[in-house]
PDB file of C-alpha atoms in Angstrom:
ATOM      1  CA  UNK A  33       0.000   0.000   0.000  1.00 47.00           C
ATOM      2  CA  UNK A  34       2.775   2.424   0.846  1.00 53.00           C
ATOM      3  CA  UNK A  35       4.564   1.817  -2.457  1.00 52.00           C
ATOM      4  CA  UNK A  36       1.376   2.574  -4.385  1.00 50.00           C
ATOM      5  CA  UNK A  37       1.221   5.926  -2.543  1.00 54.00           C
ATOM      6  CA  UNK A  38       4.819   6.730  -3.534  1.00 59.00           C
ATOM      7  CA  UNK A  39       6.065   6.237   0.021  1.00 63.00           C
ATOM      8  CA  UNK A  40       9.269   4.334   0.673  1.00 68.00           C
ATOM      9  CA  UNK A  41      10.042   3.916   4.348  1.00 69.00           C
ATOM     10  CA  UNK A  42      13.079   1.897   5.376  1.00 77.00           C
ATOM     11  CA  UNK A  43      12.409   2.441   9.076  1.00 84.00           C
ATOM     12  CA  UNK A  44       9.393   3.510  11.160  1.00 84.00           C
ATOM     13  CA  UNK A  45       8.326   7.147  10.749  1.00 84.00           C
ATOM     14  CA  UNK A  46       5.848   9.446  12.484  1.00 88.00           C
ATOM     15  CA  UNK A  47       2.837  10.461  10.389  1.00 87.00           C
ATOM     16  CA  UNK A  48       1.389  13.939  10.818  1.00 89.00           C
ATOM     17  CA  UNK A  49      -2.149  15.005   9.981  1.00 92.00           C
ATOM     18  CA  UNK A  50      -0.734  16.579   6.800  1.00 92.00           C
ATOM     19  CA  UNK A  51       1.000  13.304   5.823  1.00 89.00           C
ATOM     20  CA  UNK A  52      -2.190  11.350   6.483  1.00 90.00           C
ATOM     21  CA  UNK A  53      -4.236  13.571   4.165  1.00 92.00           C
ATOM     22  CA  UNK A  54      -1.500  14.140   1.551  1.00 91.00           C
ATOM     23  CA  UNK A  55      -0.833  10.419   1.046  1.00 87.00           C
ATOM     24  CA  UNK A  56      -4.414   9.261   1.642  1.00 84.00           C
ATOM     25  CA  UNK A  57      -3.399   6.844   4.393  1.00 83.00           C
ATOM     26  CA  UNK A  58      -6.933   5.775   5.319  1.00 76.00           C
ATOM     27  CA  UNK A  59      -6.111   2.105   4.585  1.00 74.00           C
ATOM     28  CA  UNK A  60      -3.430   2.007   7.317  1.00 77.00           C
ATOM     29  CA  UNK A  61      -4.386   0.022  10.393  1.00 79.00           C
ATOM     30  CA  UNK A  62      -2.830   1.669  13.447  1.00 80.00           C
ATOM     31  CA  UNK A  63      -2.875   0.242  16.926  1.00 82.00           C
ATOM     32  CA  UNK A  64      -4.621   2.673  19.219  1.00 87.00           C
ATOM     33  CA  UNK A  65      -4.814   2.923  22.981  1.00 91.00           C
ATOM     34  CA  UNK A  66      -8.349   2.389  24.238  1.00 94.00           C
ATOM     35  CA  UNK A  67      -7.694   4.928  26.999  1.00 95.00           C
ATOM     36  CA  UNK A  68      -6.972   7.601  24.343  1.00 95.00           C
ATOM     37  CA  UNK A  69     -10.222   6.839  22.507  1.00 95.00           C
ATOM     38  CA  UNK A  70     -12.241   6.921  25.733  1.00 96.00           C
ATOM     39  CA  UNK A  71     -10.527  10.083  26.975  1.00 96.00           C
ATOM     40  CA  UNK A  72     -11.519  11.942  23.800  1.00 96.00           C
ATOM     41  CA  UNK A  73     -14.843  10.202  23.181  1.00 95.00           C
ATOM     42  CA  UNK A  74     -13.710   8.956  19.780  1.00 95.00           C
ATOM     43  CA  UNK A  75     -15.599   6.191  18.012  1.00 93.00           C
ATOM     44  CA  UNK A  76     -16.652   5.205  14.526  1.00 91.00           C
ATOM     45  CA  UNK A  77     -19.281   7.315  12.787  1.00 88.00           C
ATOM     46  CA  UNK A  78     -22.092   4.782  12.474  1.00 88.00           C
ATOM     47  CA  UNK A  79     -23.796   6.812   9.733  1.00 87.00           C
ATOM     48  CA  UNK A  80     -20.954   5.921   7.349  1.00 83.00           C
ATOM     49  CA  UNK A  81     -21.152   2.644   5.458  1.00 80.00           C
ATOM     50  CA  UNK A  82     -17.710   3.073   3.933  1.00 81.00           C
ATOM     51  CA  UNK A  83     -14.731   5.431   4.395  1.00 83.00           C
ATOM     52  CA  UNK A  84     -15.400   5.211   8.125  1.00 89.00           C
ATOM     53  CA  UNK A  85     -11.769   4.321   8.902  1.00 90.00           C
ATOM     54  CA  UNK A  86     -10.565   7.546   7.290  1.00 92.00           C
ATOM     55  CA  UNK A  87     -12.978   9.666   9.349  1.00 93.00           C
ATOM     56  CA  UNK A  88     -12.061   7.748  12.530  1.00 93.00           C
ATOM     57  CA  UNK A  89      -8.327   8.335  11.990  1.00 93.00           C
ATOM     58  CA  UNK A  90      -8.933  12.018  11.213  1.00 93.00           C
ATOM     59  CA  UNK A  91     -10.695  12.327  14.576  1.00 95.00           C
ATOM     60  CA  UNK A  92      -7.796  10.619  16.330  1.00 95.00           C
ATOM     61  CA  UNK A  93      -5.243  12.887  14.682  1.00 94.00           C
ATOM     62  CA  UNK A  94      -7.310  16.007  15.391  1.00 95.00           C
ATOM     63  CA  UNK A  95      -7.361  15.016  19.065  1.00 95.00           C
ATOM     64  CA  UNK A  96      -3.570  14.723  19.167  1.00 92.00           C
ATOM     65  CA  UNK A  97      -2.955  11.070  18.293  1.00 92.00           C
ATOM     66  CA  UNK A  98       0.419  10.284  16.781  1.00 87.00           C
ATOM     67  CA  UNK A  99       0.770   7.478  14.242  1.00 87.00           C
ATOM     68  CA  UNK A 100       4.043   5.671  13.773  1.00 85.00           C
ATOM     69  CA  UNK A 101       4.091   3.903  10.436  1.00 83.00           C
ATOM     70  CA  UNK A 102       6.221   0.784  10.042  1.00 80.00           C
ATOM     71  CA  UNK A 103       7.410  -0.402   6.613  1.00 75.00           C
ATOM     72  CA  UNK A 104       6.115  -3.923   7.274  1.00 73.00           C
ATOM     73  CA  UNK A 105       2.927  -5.321   5.739  1.00 70.00           C
ATOM     74  CA  UNK A 106       0.544  -6.346   8.484  1.00 67.00           C
ATOM     75  CA  UNK A 107      -2.470  -7.551   6.515  1.00 63.00           C
ATOM     76  CA  UNK A 108      -3.711  -8.417   3.035  1.00 62.00           C
ATOM     77  CA  UNK A 109      -6.729  -6.612   1.630  1.00 58.00           C
ATOM     78  CA  UNK A 110      -9.085  -8.541  -0.597  1.00 60.00           C
ATOM     79  CA  UNK A 111     -12.117  -7.255  -2.463  1.00 57.00           C
ATOM     80  CA  UNK A 112     -14.953  -9.636  -3.281  1.00 58.00           C
ATOM     81  CA  UNK A 113     -17.576  -9.191  -5.973  1.00 58.00           C
ATOM     82  CA  UNK A 114     -20.580  -7.431  -4.456  1.00 56.00           C
ATOM     83  CA  UNK A 115     -18.636  -5.981  -1.518  1.00 51.00           C
ATOM     84  CA  UNK A 116     -19.275  -2.361  -0.643  1.00 47.00           C
ATOM     85  CA  UNK A 117     -15.661  -1.540  -1.544  1.00 46.00           C
ATOM     86  CA  UNK A 118     -16.447  -2.542  -5.141  1.00 57.00           C
ATOM     87  CA  UNK A 119     -19.112   0.159  -5.498  1.00 82.00           C
ATOM     88  CA  UNK A 120     -16.890   2.996  -6.632  1.00 87.00           C
ATOM     89  CA  UNK A 121     -19.644   5.593  -6.819  1.00 89.00           C
ATOM     90  CA  UNK A 122     -20.767   4.792  -3.253  1.00 88.00           C
ATOM     91  CA  UNK A 123     -17.169   5.082  -2.038  1.00 89.00           C
ATOM     92  CA  UNK A 124     -16.794   8.421  -3.786  1.00 93.00           C
ATOM     93  CA  UNK A 125     -20.057   9.717  -2.286  1.00 92.00           C
ATOM     94  CA  UNK A 126     -18.870   8.919   1.243  1.00 91.00           C
ATOM     95  CA  UNK A 127     -15.376  10.267   0.536  1.00 92.00           C
ATOM     96  CA  UNK A 128     -16.883  13.539  -0.703  1.00 95.00           C
ATOM     97  CA  UNK A 129     -19.082  13.804   2.388  1.00 93.00           C
ATOM     98  CA  UNK A 130     -16.083  13.219   4.693  1.00 93.00           C
ATOM     99  CA  UNK A 131     -13.950  15.767   2.885  1.00 95.00           C
ATOM    100  CA  UNK A 132     -16.663  18.424   2.967  1.00 96.00           C
ATOM    101  CA  UNK A 133     -17.201  17.791   6.683  1.00 95.00           C
ATOM    102  CA  UNK A 134     -13.520  18.300   7.536  1.00 95.00           C
ATOM    103  CA  UNK A 135     -13.059  21.279   5.205  1.00 97.00           C
ATOM    104  CA  UNK A 136     -15.806  23.000   7.219  1.00 96.00           C
ATOM    105  CA  UNK A 137     -14.484  21.739  10.586  1.00 96.00           C
ATOM    106  CA  UNK A 138     -13.542  24.713  12.809  1.00 96.00           C
ATOM    107  CA  UNK A 139     -10.737  22.648  14.379  1.00 95.00           C
ATOM    108  CA  UNK A 140      -8.850  22.977  11.107  1.00 95.00           C
ATOM    109  CA  UNK A 141      -8.956  26.777  11.023  1.00 92.00           C
ATOM    110  CA  UNK A 142      -5.389  28.019  10.737  1.00 93.00           C
ATOM    111  CA  UNK A 143      -4.218  24.649   9.362  1.00 94.00           C
ATOM    112  CA  UNK A 144      -3.907  26.006   5.819  1.00 96.00           C
ATOM    113  CA  UNK A 145      -1.829  23.114   4.459  1.00 95.00           C
ATOM    114  CA  UNK A 146      -4.316  20.507   5.696  1.00 95.00           C
ATOM    115  CA  UNK A 147      -7.220  22.521   4.280  1.00 97.00           C
ATOM    116  CA  UNK A 148      -5.425  22.899   0.953  1.00 97.00           C
ATOM    117  CA  UNK A 149      -4.807  19.139   0.816  1.00 96.00           C
ATOM    118  CA  UNK A 150      -8.417  18.345   1.725  1.00 97.00           C
ATOM    119  CA  UNK A 151      -9.689  20.687  -1.012  1.00 97.00           C
ATOM    120  CA  UNK A 152      -7.292  19.080  -3.500  1.00 96.00           C
ATOM    121  CA  UNK A 153      -8.609  15.618  -2.510  1.00 95.00           C
ATOM    122  CA  UNK A 154     -12.173  16.888  -2.914  1.00 97.00           C
ATOM    123  CA  UNK A 155     -11.390  18.019  -6.475  1.00 96.00           C
ATOM    124  CA  UNK A 156      -9.896  14.559  -7.189  1.00 95.00           C
ATOM    125  CA  UNK A 157     -12.945  12.798  -5.749  1.00 95.00           C
ATOM    126  CA  UNK A 158     -15.293  14.932  -7.844  1.00 95.00           C
ATOM    127  CA  UNK A 159     -13.216  14.265 -10.963  1.00 95.00           C
ATOM    128  CA  UNK A 160     -13.270  10.546 -10.200  1.00 94.00           C
ATOM    129  CA  UNK A 161     -17.026  10.721  -9.677  1.00 94.00           C
ATOM    130  CA  UNK A 162     -17.512  12.262 -13.142  1.00 93.00           C
ATOM    131  CA  UNK A 163     -15.266   9.582 -14.667  1.00 94.00           C
ATOM    132  CA  UNK A 164     -16.930   6.642 -12.899  1.00 94.00           C
ATOM    133  CA  UNK A 165     -20.427   7.975 -13.502  1.00 93.00           C
ATOM    134  CA  UNK A 166     -19.789   6.964 -17.122  1.00 94.00           C
ATOM    135  CA  UNK A 167     -17.467   3.992 -16.541  1.00 92.00           C
ATOM    136  CA  UNK A 168     -19.612   2.207 -13.916  1.00 90.00           C
ATOM    137  CA  UNK A 169     -22.611   1.791 -16.238  1.00 91.00           C
ATOM    138  CA  UNK A 170     -20.247   0.824 -19.080  1.00 89.00           C
ATOM    139  CA  UNK A 171     -18.721  -1.950 -16.971  1.00 87.00           C
ATOM    140  CA  UNK A 172     -22.237  -3.133 -16.092  1.00 87.00           C
ATOM    141  CA  UNK A 173     -23.069  -3.084 -19.821  1.00 92.00           C
ATOM    142  CA  UNK A 174     -25.770  -0.497 -19.220  1.00 92.00           C
ATOM    143  CA  UNK A 175     -24.900   1.376 -22.388  1.00 93.00           C
ATOM    144  CA  UNK A 176     -27.996   3.581 -22.400  1.00 94.00           C
ATOM    145  CA  UNK A 177     -27.148   4.959 -18.924  1.00 92.00           C
ATOM    146  CA  UNK A 178     -23.466   5.339 -19.872  1.00 92.00           C
ATOM    147  CA  UNK A 179     -24.337   7.378 -22.976  1.00 93.00           C
ATOM    148  CA  UNK A 180     -26.819   9.551 -21.024  1.00 94.00           C
ATOM    149  CA  UNK A 181     -24.180  10.286 -18.401  1.00 93.00           C
ATOM    150  CA  UNK A 182     -21.480  10.846 -21.046  1.00 93.00           C
ATOM    151  CA  UNK A 183     -23.655  13.520 -22.704  1.00 94.00           C
ATOM    152  CA  UNK A 184     -23.891  15.336 -19.326  1.00 94.00           C
ATOM    153  CA  UNK A 185     -20.132  14.876 -18.781  1.00 93.00           C
ATOM    154  CA  UNK A 186     -18.431  16.496 -21.792  1.00 92.00           C
ATOM    155  CA  UNK A 187     -14.998  16.277 -20.101  1.00 93.00           C
ATOM    156  CA  UNK A 188     -15.213  12.462 -19.929  1.00 93.00           C
ATOM    157  CA  UNK A 189     -12.854  11.834 -22.914  1.00 93.00           C
ATOM    158  CA  UNK A 190     -10.165  13.959 -21.235  1.00 94.00           C
ATOM    159  CA  UNK A 191     -10.724  12.170 -17.906  1.00 93.00           C
ATOM    160  CA  UNK A 192     -10.404   8.833 -19.695  1.00 93.00           C
ATOM    161  CA  UNK A 193      -7.246   9.757 -21.611  1.00 94.00           C
ATOM    162  CA  UNK A 194      -5.620  11.039 -18.410  1.00 93.00           C
ATOM    163  CA  UNK A 195      -6.207   7.619 -16.812  1.00 91.00           C
ATOM    164  CA  UNK A 196      -4.764   5.498 -19.633  1.00 93.00           C
ATOM    165  CA  UNK A 197      -1.264   5.214 -18.072  1.00 92.00           C
ATOM    166  CA  UNK A 198      -2.789   4.155 -14.732  1.00 88.00           C
ATOM    167  CA  UNK A 199      -5.131   1.655 -16.441  1.00 88.00           C
ATOM    168  CA  UNK A 200      -2.271   0.117 -18.408  1.00 92.00           C
ATOM    169  CA  UNK A 201      -0.006  -0.041 -15.367  1.00 90.00           C
ATOM    170  CA  UNK A 202      -2.736  -1.772 -13.346  1.00 85.00           C
ATOM    171  CA  UNK A 203      -3.360  -4.336 -16.088  1.00 87.00           C
ATOM    172  CA  UNK A 204       0.350  -5.092 -16.485  1.00 91.00           C
ATOM    173  CA  UNK A 205       0.810  -5.521 -12.714  1.00 87.00           C
ATOM    174  CA  UNK A 206      -2.257  -7.761 -12.523  1.00 84.00           C
ATOM    175  CA  UNK A 207      -0.993  -9.872 -15.413  1.00 86.00           C
ATOM    176  CA  UNK A 208       2.451 -10.191 -13.775  1.00 87.00           C
ATOM    177  CA  UNK A 209       0.869 -11.388 -10.523  1.00 83.00           C
ATOM    178  CA  UNK A 210      -1.165 -13.989 -12.389  1.00 82.00           C
ATOM    179  CA  UNK A 211       1.935 -15.218 -14.195  1.00 82.00           C
ATOM    180  CA  UNK A 212       3.855 -15.464 -10.912  1.00 81.00           C
ATOM    181  CA  UNK A 213       0.991 -17.356  -9.310  1.00 78.00           C
ATOM    182  CA  UNK A 214       0.837 -19.745 -12.259  1.00 70.00           C
ATOM    183  CA  UNK A 215      -2.553 -18.504 -13.468  1.00 59.00           C
ATOM    184  CA  UNK A 216      -1.158 -17.929 -16.953  1.00 56.00           C
ATOM    185  CA  UNK A 217      -4.343 -17.012 -18.815  1.00 55.00           C
ATOM    186  CA  UNK A 218      -6.043 -13.693 -18.768  1.00 50.00           C
TER     187      UNK A 218
END
């Protein structure tokens, strides 16, 4: 996960609130002291069906938590067909809601770099939403919906072209993993 974020740690390093937002470290799984959570009344936002880890970690960091990141994989993440993590548009909706909430959070007043990073992430999420609003129906073979959305999203061709290097890189990496695992075919 860290490599995919462009992070290369050879030894443990402290993560600031800015680092957390800049590198989108929501998928990290820190160990937290229960006493800290109780002291600050921090818990998961039960209204969120996804992206709840990110919001939980933001709360911890805003209350003074310090995360030490170790360059050692501690778990494997697997997505199954039908899992909530596979619904890109749902993920983007929750991500947008989280970002808007923290951009308006008075605790971040005076934290210009964090606010700048959050606004940048919000622009990315909205761009991704426009892209996937066309791609999701295409992948589901709902061509009528894809065309309707494409007509309302004139920047879609540019969004698609900008993603070609990432799409190709993903497909090459996936193919390499299959070859290493002996899957061979497609």
